[in-house]
Short mmCIF file of C-alpha atoms and ligand atoms in Angstrom, two decimals:
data_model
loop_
_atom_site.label_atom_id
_atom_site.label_comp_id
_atom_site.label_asym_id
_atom_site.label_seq_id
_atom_site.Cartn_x
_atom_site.Cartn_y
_atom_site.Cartn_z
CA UNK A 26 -8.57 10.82 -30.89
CA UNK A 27 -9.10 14.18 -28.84
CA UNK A 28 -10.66 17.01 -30.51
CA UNK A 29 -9.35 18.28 -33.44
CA UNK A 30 -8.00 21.86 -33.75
CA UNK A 31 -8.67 24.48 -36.29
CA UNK A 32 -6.42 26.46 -38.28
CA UNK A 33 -8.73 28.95 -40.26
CA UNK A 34 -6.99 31.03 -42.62
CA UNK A 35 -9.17 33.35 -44.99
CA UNK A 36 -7.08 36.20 -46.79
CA UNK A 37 -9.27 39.25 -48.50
CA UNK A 38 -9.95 39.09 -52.20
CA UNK A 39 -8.29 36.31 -52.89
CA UNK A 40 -10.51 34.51 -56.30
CA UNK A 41 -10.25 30.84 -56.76
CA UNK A 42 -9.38 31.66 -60.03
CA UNK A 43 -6.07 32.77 -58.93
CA UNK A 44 -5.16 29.69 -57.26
CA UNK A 45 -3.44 26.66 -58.98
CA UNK A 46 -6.01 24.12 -57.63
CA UNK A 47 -8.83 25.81 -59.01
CA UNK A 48 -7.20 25.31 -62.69
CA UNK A 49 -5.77 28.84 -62.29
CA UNK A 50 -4.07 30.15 -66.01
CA UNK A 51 -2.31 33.04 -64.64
CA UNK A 52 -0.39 31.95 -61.43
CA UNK A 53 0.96 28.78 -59.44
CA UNK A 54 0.25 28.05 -56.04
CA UNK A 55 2.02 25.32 -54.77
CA UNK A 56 1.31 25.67 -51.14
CA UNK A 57 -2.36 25.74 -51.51
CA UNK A 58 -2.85 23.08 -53.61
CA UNK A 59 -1.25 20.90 -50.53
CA UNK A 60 -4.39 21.37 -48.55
CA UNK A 61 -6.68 20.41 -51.90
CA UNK A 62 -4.20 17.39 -52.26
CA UNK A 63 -4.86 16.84 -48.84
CA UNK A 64 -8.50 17.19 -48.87
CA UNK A 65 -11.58 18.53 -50.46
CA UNK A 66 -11.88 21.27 -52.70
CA UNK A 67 -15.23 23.00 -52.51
CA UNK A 68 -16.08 24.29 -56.45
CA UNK A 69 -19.56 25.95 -55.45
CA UNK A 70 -19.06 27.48 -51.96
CA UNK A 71 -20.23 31.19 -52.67
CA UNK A 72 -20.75 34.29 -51.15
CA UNK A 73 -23.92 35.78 -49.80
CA UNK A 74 -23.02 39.31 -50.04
CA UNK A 75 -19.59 40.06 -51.82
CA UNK A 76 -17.53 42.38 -49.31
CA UNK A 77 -15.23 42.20 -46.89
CA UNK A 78 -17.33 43.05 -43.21
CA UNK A 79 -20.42 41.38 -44.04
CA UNK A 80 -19.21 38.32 -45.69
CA UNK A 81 -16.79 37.88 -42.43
CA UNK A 82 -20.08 38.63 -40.01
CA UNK A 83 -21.97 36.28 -42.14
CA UNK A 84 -19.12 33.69 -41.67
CA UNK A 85 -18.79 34.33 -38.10
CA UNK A 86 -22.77 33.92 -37.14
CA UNK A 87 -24.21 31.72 -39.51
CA UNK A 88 -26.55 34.26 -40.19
CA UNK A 89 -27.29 36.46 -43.12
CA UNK A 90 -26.85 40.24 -43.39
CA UNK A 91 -30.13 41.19 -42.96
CA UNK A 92 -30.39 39.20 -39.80
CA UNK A 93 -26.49 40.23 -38.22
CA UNK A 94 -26.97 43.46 -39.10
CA UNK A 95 -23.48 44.06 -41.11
CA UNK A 96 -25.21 44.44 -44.57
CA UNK A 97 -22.37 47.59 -45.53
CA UNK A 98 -18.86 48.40 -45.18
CA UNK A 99 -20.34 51.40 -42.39
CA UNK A 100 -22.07 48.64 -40.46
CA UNK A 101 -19.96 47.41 -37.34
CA UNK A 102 -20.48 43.89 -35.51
CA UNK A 103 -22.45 44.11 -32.41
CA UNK A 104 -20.02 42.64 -29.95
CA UNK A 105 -22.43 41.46 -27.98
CA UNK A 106 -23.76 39.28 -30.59
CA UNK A 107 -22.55 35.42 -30.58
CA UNK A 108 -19.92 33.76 -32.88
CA UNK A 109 -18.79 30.50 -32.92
CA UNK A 110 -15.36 30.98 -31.70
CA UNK A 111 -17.79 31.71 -28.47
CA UNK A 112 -19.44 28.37 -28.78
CA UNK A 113 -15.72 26.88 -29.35
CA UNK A 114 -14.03 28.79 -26.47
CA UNK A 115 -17.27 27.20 -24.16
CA UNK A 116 -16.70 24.14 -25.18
CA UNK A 117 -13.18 24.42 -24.02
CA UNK A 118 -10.87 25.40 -26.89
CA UNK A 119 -8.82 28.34 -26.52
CA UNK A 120 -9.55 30.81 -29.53
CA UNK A 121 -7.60 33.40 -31.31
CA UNK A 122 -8.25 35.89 -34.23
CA UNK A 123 -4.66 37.23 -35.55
CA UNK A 124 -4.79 39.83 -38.61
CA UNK A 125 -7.28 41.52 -40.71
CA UNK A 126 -11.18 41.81 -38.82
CA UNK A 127 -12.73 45.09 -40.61
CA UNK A 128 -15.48 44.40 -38.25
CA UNK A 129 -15.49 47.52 -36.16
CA UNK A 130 -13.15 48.66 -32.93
CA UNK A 131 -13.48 50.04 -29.84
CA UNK A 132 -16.01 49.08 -26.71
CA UNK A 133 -19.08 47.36 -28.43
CA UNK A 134 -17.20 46.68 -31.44
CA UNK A 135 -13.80 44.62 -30.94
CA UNK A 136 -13.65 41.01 -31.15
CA UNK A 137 -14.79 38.92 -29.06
CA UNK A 138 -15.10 35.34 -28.10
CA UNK A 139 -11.46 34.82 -28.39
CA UNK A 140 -8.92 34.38 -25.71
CA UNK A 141 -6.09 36.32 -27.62
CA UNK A 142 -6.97 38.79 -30.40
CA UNK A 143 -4.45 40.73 -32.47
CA UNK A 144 -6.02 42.50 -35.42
CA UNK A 145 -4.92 45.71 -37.88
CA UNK A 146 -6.95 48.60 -37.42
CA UNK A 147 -9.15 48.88 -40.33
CA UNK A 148 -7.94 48.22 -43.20
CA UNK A 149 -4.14 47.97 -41.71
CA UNK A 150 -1.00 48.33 -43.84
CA UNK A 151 1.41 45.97 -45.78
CA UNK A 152 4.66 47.15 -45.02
CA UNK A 153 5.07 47.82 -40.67
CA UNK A 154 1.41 47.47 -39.92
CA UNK A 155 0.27 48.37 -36.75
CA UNK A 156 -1.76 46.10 -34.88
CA UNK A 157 -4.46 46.51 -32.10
CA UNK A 158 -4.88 44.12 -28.94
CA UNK A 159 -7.33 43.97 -26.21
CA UNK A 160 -7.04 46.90 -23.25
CA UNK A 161 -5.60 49.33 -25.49
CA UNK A 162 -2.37 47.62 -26.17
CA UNK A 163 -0.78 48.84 -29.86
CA UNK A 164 1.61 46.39 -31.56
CA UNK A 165 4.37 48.15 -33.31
CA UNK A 166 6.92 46.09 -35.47
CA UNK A 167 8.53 46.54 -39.03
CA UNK A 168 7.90 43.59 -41.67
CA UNK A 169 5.42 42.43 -43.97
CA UNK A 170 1.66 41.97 -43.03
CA UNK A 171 1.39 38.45 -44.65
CA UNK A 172 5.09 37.00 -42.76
CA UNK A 173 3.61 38.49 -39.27
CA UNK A 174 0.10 37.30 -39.28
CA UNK A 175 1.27 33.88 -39.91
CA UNK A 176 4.37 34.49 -37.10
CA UNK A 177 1.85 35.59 -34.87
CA UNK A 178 -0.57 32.53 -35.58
CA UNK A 179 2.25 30.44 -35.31
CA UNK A 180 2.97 31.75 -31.76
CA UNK A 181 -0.29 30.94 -30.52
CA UNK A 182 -0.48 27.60 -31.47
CA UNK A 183 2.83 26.89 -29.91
CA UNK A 184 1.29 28.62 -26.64
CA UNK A 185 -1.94 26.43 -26.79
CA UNK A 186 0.98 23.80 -25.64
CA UNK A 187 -1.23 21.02 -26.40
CA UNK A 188 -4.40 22.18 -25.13
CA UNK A 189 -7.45 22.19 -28.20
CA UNK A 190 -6.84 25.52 -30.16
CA UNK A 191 -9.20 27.83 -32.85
CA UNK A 192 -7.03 29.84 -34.80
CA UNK A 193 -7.91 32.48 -37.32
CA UNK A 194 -5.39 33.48 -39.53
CA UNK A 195 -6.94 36.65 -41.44
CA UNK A 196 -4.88 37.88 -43.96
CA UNK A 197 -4.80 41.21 -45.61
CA UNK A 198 -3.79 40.39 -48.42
CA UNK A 199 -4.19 40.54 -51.66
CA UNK A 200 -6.76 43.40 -50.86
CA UNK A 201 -5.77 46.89 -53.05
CA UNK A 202 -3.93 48.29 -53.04
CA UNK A 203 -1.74 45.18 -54.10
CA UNK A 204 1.94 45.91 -52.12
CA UNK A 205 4.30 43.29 -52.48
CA UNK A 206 6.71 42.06 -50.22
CA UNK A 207 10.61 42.17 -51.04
CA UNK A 208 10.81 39.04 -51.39
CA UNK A 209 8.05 38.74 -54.78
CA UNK A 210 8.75 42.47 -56.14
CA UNK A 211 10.37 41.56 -59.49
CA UNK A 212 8.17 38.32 -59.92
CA UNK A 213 6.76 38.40 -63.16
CA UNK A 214 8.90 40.84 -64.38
CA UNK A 215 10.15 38.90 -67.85
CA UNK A 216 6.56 37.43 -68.68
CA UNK A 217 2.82 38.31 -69.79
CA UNK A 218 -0.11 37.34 -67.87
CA UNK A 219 -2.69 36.10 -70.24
CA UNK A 220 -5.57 38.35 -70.30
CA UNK A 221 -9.06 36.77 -69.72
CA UNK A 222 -11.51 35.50 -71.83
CA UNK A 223 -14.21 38.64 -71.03
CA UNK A 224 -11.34 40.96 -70.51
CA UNK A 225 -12.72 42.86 -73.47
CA UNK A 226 -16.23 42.77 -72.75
CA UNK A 227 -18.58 45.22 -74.11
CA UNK A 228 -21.55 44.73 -71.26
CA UNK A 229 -23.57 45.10 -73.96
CA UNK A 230 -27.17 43.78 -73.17
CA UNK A 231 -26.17 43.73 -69.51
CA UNK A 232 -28.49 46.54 -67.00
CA UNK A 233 -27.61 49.78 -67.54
CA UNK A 234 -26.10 50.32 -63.68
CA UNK A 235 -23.82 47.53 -64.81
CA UNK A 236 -22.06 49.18 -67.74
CA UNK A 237 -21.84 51.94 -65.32
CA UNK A 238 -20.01 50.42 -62.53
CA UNK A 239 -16.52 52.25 -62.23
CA UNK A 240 -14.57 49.03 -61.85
CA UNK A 241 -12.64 49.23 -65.63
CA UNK A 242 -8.75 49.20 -65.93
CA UNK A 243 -8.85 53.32 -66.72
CA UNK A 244 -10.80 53.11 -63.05
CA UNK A 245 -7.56 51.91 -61.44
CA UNK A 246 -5.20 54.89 -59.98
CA UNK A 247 -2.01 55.03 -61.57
CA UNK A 248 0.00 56.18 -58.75
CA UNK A 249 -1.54 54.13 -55.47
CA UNK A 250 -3.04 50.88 -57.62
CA UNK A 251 -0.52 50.89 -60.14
CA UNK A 252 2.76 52.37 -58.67
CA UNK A 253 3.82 53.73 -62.19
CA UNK A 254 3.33 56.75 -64.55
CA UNK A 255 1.30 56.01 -67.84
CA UNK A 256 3.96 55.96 -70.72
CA UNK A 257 3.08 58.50 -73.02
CA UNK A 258 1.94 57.29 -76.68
CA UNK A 259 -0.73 54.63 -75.97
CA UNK A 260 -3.47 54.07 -77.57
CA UNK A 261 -6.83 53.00 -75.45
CA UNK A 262 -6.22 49.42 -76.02
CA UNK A 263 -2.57 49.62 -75.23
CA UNK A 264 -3.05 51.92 -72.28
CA UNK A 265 -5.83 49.25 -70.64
CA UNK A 266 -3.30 46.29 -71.73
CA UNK A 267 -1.12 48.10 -70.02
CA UNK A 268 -2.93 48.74 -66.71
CA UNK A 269 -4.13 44.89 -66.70
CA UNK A 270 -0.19 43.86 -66.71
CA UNK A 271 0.55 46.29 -63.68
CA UNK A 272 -3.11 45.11 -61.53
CA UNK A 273 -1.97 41.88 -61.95
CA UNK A 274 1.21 41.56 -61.12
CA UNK A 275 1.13 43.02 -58.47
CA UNK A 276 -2.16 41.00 -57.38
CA UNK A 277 -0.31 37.79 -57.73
CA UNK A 278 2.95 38.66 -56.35
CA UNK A 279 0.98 39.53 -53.11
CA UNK A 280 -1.13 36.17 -53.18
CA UNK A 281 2.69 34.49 -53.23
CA UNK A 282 3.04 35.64 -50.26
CA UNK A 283 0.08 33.82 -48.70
CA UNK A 284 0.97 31.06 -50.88
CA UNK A 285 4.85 30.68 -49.06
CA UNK A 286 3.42 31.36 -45.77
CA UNK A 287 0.54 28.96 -45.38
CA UNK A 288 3.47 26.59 -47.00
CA UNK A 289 5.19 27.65 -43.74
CA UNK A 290 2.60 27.04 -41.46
CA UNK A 291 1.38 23.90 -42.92
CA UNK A 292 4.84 22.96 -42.06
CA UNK A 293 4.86 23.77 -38.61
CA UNK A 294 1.60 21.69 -37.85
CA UNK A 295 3.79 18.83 -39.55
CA UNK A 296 6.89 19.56 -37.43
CA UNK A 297 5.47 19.41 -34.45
CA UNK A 298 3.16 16.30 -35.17
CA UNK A 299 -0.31 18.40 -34.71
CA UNK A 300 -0.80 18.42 -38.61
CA UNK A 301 -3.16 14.63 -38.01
CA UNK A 302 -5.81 16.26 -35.58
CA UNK A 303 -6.42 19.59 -37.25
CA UNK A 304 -8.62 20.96 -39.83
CA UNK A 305 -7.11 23.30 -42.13
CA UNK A 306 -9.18 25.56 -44.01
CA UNK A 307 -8.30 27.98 -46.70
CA UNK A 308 -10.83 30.37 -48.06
CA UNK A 309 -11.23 34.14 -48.91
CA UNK A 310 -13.93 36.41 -47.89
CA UNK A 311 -15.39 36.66 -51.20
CA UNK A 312 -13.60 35.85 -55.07
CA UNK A 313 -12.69 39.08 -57.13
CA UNK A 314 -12.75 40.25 -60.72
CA UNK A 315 -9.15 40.20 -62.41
CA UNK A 316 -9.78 41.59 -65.38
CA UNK A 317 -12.55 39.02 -65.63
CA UNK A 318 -15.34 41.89 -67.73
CA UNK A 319 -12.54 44.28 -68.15
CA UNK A 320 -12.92 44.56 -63.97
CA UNK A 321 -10.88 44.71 -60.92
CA UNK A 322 -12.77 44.46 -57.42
CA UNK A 323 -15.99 42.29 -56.46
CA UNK A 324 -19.10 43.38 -55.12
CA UNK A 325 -21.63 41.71 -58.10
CA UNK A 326 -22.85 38.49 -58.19
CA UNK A 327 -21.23 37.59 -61.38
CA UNK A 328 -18.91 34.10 -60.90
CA UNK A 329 -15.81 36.11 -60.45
CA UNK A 330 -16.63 37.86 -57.55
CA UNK A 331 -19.66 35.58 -55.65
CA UNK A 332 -17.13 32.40 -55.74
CA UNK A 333 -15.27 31.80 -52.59
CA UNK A 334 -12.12 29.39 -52.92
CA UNK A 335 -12.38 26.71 -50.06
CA UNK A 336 -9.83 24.34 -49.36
CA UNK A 337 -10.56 22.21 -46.28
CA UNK A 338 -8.26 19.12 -44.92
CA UNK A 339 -8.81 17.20 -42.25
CA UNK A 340 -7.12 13.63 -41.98
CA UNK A 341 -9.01 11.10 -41.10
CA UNK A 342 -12.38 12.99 -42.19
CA UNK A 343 -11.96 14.14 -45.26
CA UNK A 344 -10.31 12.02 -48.31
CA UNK A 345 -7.38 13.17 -50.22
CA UNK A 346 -7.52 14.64 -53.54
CA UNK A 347 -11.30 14.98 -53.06
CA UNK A 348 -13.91 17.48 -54.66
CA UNK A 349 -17.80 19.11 -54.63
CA UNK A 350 -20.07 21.02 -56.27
CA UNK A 351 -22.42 21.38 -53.90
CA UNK A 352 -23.59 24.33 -53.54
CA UNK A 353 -22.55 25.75 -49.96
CA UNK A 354 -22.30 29.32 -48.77
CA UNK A 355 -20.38 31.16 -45.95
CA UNK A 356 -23.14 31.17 -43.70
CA UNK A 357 -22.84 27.05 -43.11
CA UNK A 358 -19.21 27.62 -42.84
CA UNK A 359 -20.04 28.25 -38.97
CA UNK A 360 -22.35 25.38 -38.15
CA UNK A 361 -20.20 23.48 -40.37
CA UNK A 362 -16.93 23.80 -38.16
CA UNK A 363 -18.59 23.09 -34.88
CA UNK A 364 -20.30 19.74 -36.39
CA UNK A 365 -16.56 19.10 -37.37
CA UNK A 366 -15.32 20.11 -33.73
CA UNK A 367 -18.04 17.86 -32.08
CA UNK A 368 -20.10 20.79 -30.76
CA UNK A 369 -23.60 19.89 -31.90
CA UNK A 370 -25.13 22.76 -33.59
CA UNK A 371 -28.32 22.07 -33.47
CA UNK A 372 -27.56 22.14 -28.72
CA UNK A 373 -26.82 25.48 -29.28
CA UNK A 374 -29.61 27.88 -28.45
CA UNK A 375 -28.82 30.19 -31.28
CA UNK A 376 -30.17 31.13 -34.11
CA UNK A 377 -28.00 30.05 -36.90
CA UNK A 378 -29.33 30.34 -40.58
CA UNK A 379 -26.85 27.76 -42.33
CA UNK A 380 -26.91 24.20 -42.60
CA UNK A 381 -23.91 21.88 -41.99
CA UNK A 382 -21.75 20.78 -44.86
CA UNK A 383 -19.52 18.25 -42.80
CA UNK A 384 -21.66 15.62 -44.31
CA UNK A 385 -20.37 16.48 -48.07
CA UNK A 386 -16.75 16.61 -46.20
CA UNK A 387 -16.88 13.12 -45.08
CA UNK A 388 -18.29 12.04 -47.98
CA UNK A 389 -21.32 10.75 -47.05
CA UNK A 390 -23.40 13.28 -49.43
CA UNK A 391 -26.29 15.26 -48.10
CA UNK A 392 -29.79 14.30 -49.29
CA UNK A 393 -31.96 17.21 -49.78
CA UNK A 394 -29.23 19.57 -49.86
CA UNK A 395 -30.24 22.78 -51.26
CA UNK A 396 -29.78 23.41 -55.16
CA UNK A 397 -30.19 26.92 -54.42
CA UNK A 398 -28.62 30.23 -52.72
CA UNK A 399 -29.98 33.90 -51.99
CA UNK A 400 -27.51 37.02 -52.33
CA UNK A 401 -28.23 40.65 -51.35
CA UNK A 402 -25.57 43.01 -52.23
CA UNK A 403 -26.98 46.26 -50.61
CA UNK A 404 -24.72 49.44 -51.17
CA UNK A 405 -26.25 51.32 -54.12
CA UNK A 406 -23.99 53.04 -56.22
CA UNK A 407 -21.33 53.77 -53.15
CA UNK A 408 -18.54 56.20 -53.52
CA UNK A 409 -15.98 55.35 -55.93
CA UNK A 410 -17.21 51.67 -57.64
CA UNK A 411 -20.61 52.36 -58.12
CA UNK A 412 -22.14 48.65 -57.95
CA UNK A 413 -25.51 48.55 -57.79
CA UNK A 414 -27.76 47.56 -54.74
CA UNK A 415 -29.15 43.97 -55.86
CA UNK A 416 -30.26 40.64 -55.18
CA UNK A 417 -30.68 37.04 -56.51
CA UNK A 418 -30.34 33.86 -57.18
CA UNK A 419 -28.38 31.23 -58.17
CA UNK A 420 -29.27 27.31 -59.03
CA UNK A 421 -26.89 24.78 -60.41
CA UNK A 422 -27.52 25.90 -63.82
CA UNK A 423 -29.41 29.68 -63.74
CA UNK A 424 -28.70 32.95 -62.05
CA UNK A 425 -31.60 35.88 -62.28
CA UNK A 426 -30.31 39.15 -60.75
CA UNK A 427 -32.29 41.86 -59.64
CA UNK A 428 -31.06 45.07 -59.84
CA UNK A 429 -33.89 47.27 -57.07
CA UNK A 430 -31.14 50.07 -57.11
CA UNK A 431 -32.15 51.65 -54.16
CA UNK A 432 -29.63 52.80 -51.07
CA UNK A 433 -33.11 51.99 -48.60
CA UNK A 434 -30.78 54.31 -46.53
CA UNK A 435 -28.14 52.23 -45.64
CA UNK A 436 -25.21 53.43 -43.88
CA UNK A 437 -22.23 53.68 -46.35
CA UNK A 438 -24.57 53.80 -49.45
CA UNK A 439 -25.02 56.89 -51.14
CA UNK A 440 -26.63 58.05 -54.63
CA UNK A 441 -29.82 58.44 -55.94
CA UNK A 442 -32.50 55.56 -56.37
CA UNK A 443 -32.24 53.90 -60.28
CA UNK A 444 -34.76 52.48 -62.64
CA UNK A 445 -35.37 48.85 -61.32
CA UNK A 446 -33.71 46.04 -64.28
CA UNK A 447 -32.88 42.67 -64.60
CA UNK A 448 -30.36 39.99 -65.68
CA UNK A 449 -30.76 36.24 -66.33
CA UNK A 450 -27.91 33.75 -67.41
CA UNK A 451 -28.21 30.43 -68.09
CA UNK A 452 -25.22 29.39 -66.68
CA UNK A 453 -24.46 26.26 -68.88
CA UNK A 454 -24.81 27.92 -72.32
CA UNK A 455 -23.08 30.55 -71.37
CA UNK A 456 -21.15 30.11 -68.51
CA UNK A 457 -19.07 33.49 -68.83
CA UNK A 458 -22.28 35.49 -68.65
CA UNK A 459 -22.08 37.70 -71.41
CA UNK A 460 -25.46 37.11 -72.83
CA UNK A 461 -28.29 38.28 -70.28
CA UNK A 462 -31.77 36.42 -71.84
CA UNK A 463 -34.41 38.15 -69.10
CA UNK A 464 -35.79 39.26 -72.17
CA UNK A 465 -35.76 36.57 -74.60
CA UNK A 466 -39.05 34.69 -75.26
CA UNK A 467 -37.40 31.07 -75.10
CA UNK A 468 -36.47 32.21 -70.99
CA UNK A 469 -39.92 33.04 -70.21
CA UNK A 470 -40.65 29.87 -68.41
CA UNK A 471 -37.32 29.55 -66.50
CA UNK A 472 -37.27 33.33 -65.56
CA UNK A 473 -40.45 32.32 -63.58
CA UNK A 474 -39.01 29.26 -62.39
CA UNK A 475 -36.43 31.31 -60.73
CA UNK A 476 -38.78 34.14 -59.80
CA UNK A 477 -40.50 31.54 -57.94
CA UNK A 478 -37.24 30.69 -55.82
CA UNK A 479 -35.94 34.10 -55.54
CA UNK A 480 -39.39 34.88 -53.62
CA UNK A 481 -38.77 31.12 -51.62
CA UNK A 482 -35.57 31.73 -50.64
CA UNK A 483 -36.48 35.31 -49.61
CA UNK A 484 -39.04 34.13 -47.66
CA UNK A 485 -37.37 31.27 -45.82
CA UNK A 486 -34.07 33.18 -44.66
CA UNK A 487 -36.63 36.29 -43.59
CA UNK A 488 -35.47 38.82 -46.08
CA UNK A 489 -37.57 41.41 -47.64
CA UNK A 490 -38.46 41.97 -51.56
CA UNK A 491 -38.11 45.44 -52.86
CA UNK A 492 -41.87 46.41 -53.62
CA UNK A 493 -42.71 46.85 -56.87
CA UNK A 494 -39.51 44.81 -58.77
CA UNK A 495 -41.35 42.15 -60.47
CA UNK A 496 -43.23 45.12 -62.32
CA UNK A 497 -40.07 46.14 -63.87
CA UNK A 498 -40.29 43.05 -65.79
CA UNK A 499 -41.18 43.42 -69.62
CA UNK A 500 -44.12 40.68 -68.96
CA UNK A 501 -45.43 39.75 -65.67
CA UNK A 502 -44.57 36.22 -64.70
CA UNK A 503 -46.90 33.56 -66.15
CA UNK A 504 -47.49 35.38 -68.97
CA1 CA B 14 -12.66 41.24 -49.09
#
């Protein structure tokens, strides 16, 4: 069989927890759950730095922030550095990148490595977005974001004409500020979505810069998040119950968008018989909170937010119906795809930090795959959401989370530098993490366990530890 093709499609914020597949209790996604049915769903592939530009750079290099140099929101991607749509296009496939890219514009800064590129500037709009190609050339047409991009991604692999094709299909959505299309905007009108489990969460025990992050229901803006007055006479409670019902619809109606349209284009790879020799892959730059904490948005490394959904068929490669909890992150997703694409990572001269997963795909396990992943979140207390700068890490069954609350002067970071705290779950007990036991004597020994990786994993992906954290500690490790 030739070469198979890719069909990439990542939308922004989309959690797994929203998605049928995943076990979802607020919304159905029938279309999704085809490519799961299909093939494998991933249940630990996580983010290494929850936001939108540096989880795509990190999923475009195979390297971490710290190494591609998009660790903030403010931090464009060099366009001279490589991707692997370069390595693909060299090896002969012709590449694309149609929809969201939040990478940067402009010369040193637009894609590259693609034959075609048709991206929304910035952020981009939902309703008659504008979109940007190469030489200057602006895109003007009325419709909804979420039908175009997957028109437009549609066009090009009906102008590959046979040829091996890389497409990436970036959606906007269900980014906020949540717009739905005509088509959803009364779905969910006649029904409750269950709240979740933490949606009441005090944060009590949690670090102090976490009960202060501004990501609560009252944080939401009634008129641009919410598209409604308040009604007059609510109580708190009823006000925030209130606010969840209006995020949330919204949210979902938006992700049924992206549900009908990757029905649509899983369709057209049927129709036209190219459905057998292409990998389809479904993921999201990073999960989000909904309501999970009493939280919209991302940005932590709780569950919510640091779990990417990632839905991957291939036939042939990768049996139906199958699933893993290995532990993979986005930064194998790009020597991953070239294993899967038959160009040979390891014959590229470039310095990718991931590891590839096709092994787990095909189902012939991975021994000494790691049990283990790093995270740097590095945006101290920015603008309006106030997350902390932090970093950690996460086994099978553990997380420890350090909060170093600096901004180390990183571009789009702002505010003062905070006391140094942090968090451990244990991840089994208390798989919601509401009950942070850094301080409890029965931890002591796995807190230094996971001190112990935290400073392995820093070292072997060449990141650097905030000097003095481990002193913040209430007793040094091995005490
Ligand atoms: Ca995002």
């Amino acid at each position: 069989m030739s070469r198979p093709n890719l069909v990439f499609i990542m939308s922004d914020d989309h959690a797994a927890h929203a998605i049928s597949a995943y076990g979802s209790r607020i919304n159905e996604t029938p279309n999704l759950d085809r490519i799961a049915a299909d093939g494998m769903r991933l249940d630990s592939a996580f983010c290494t730095n929850s936001i939108c530009a540096p989880s795509r750079a990190a999923i475009l290099t195979g390297t971490y922030n710290h190494v591609n140099g998009v660790t903030t929101l403010a931090t464009p991607l060099d366009s001279e550095l490589w991707t692997f749509p370069h390595a693909l296009r060299d090896a002969g496939y012709r590449t694309g990148m149609i929809g969201k890219w939040h990478l940067g514009h402009g010369p040193g800064a637009d894609p590259s490595g693609f034959d075609f590129w048709r991206v929304l500037p910035g952020q981009g709009h939902y309703h008659n977005p504008v979109m940007l190609q190469a030489d200057g050339v602006v895109v003007e047409r009325g419709g909804y974001v979420t039908d175009l991009i997957t028109d437009d991604t549609i066009r090009f692999i009906d102008r590959a004409e046979g040829e091996p094709f890389a497409v990436f299909c970036h959606h906007k959505a269900p980014h906020r500020s949540w717009e739905p299309s005509r088509e959803h905007f009364t779905m969910y009108d006649d029904v409750d979505i269950p709240e979740p489990d933490t949606f009441r969460d005090d944060l009590v025990g949690r670090a102090e810069v976490i009960q202060a992050v501004k990501m609560r229901m009252m944080d939401l803006d009634p008129i641009t998040d919410l598209k409604a007055v308040v009604p007059d006479g609510l109580t708190l409670d009823e006000e925030i119950a209130w606010r969840y019902q209006r995020y949330i619809k919204d949210y979902l109606r938006v992700v049924a968008s992206i549900d009908d349209n990757v029905g649509r284009l899983l369709d057209h790879l049927e129709a036209t018989g190219l459905a057998d020799n292409t990998i389809v892959v479904y993921t999201s730059d990073q999960g989000f909170f909904l309501g999970d904490h009493g939280w919209f948005d991302k940005r932590l490394m709780y569950e919510e937010s640091l779990t990417m959904p990632l839905l991957i068929q291939h036939p042939g490669t990768i049996e139906p119906g199958s699933t893993s909890d290995d532990i993979v992150i986005n930064v194998d997703f790009a020597p991953t795809l070239l294993d899967l694409m038959g160009v040979d990572p390891g014959d590229l001269d470039q310095p990718m930090q991931g590891r590839s997963f096709a092994p787990i795909l095909r189902g012939d396990g991975a021994d000494d795959w790691p049990t283990s992943m790093y995270y740097r979140y590095w945006m101290h207390r920015d603008g309006s959401h106030q997350c902390p700068a932090h970093y950690g890490v996460r086994t099978r069954t553990h997380k420890l989370i350090c909060y170093y609350n600096d901004p180390l002067d990183q571009p789009g970071a702002a505010g003062p530098a905070d006391p140094i705290e942090w968090e451990l779950f244990d991840l089994v007990a208390d798989p919601l993490e509401v009950d942070n036991i850094i301080d409890h004597p029965d931890s002591a020994a796995v807190r230094d366990e996971l001190i112990a990786e935290l400073q392995r994993l820093q070292a072997e992906v060449d990141d650097t530890p905030f000097p003095g954290a481990l002193d913040a500690l209430s007793t040094a490790p091995g005490e």
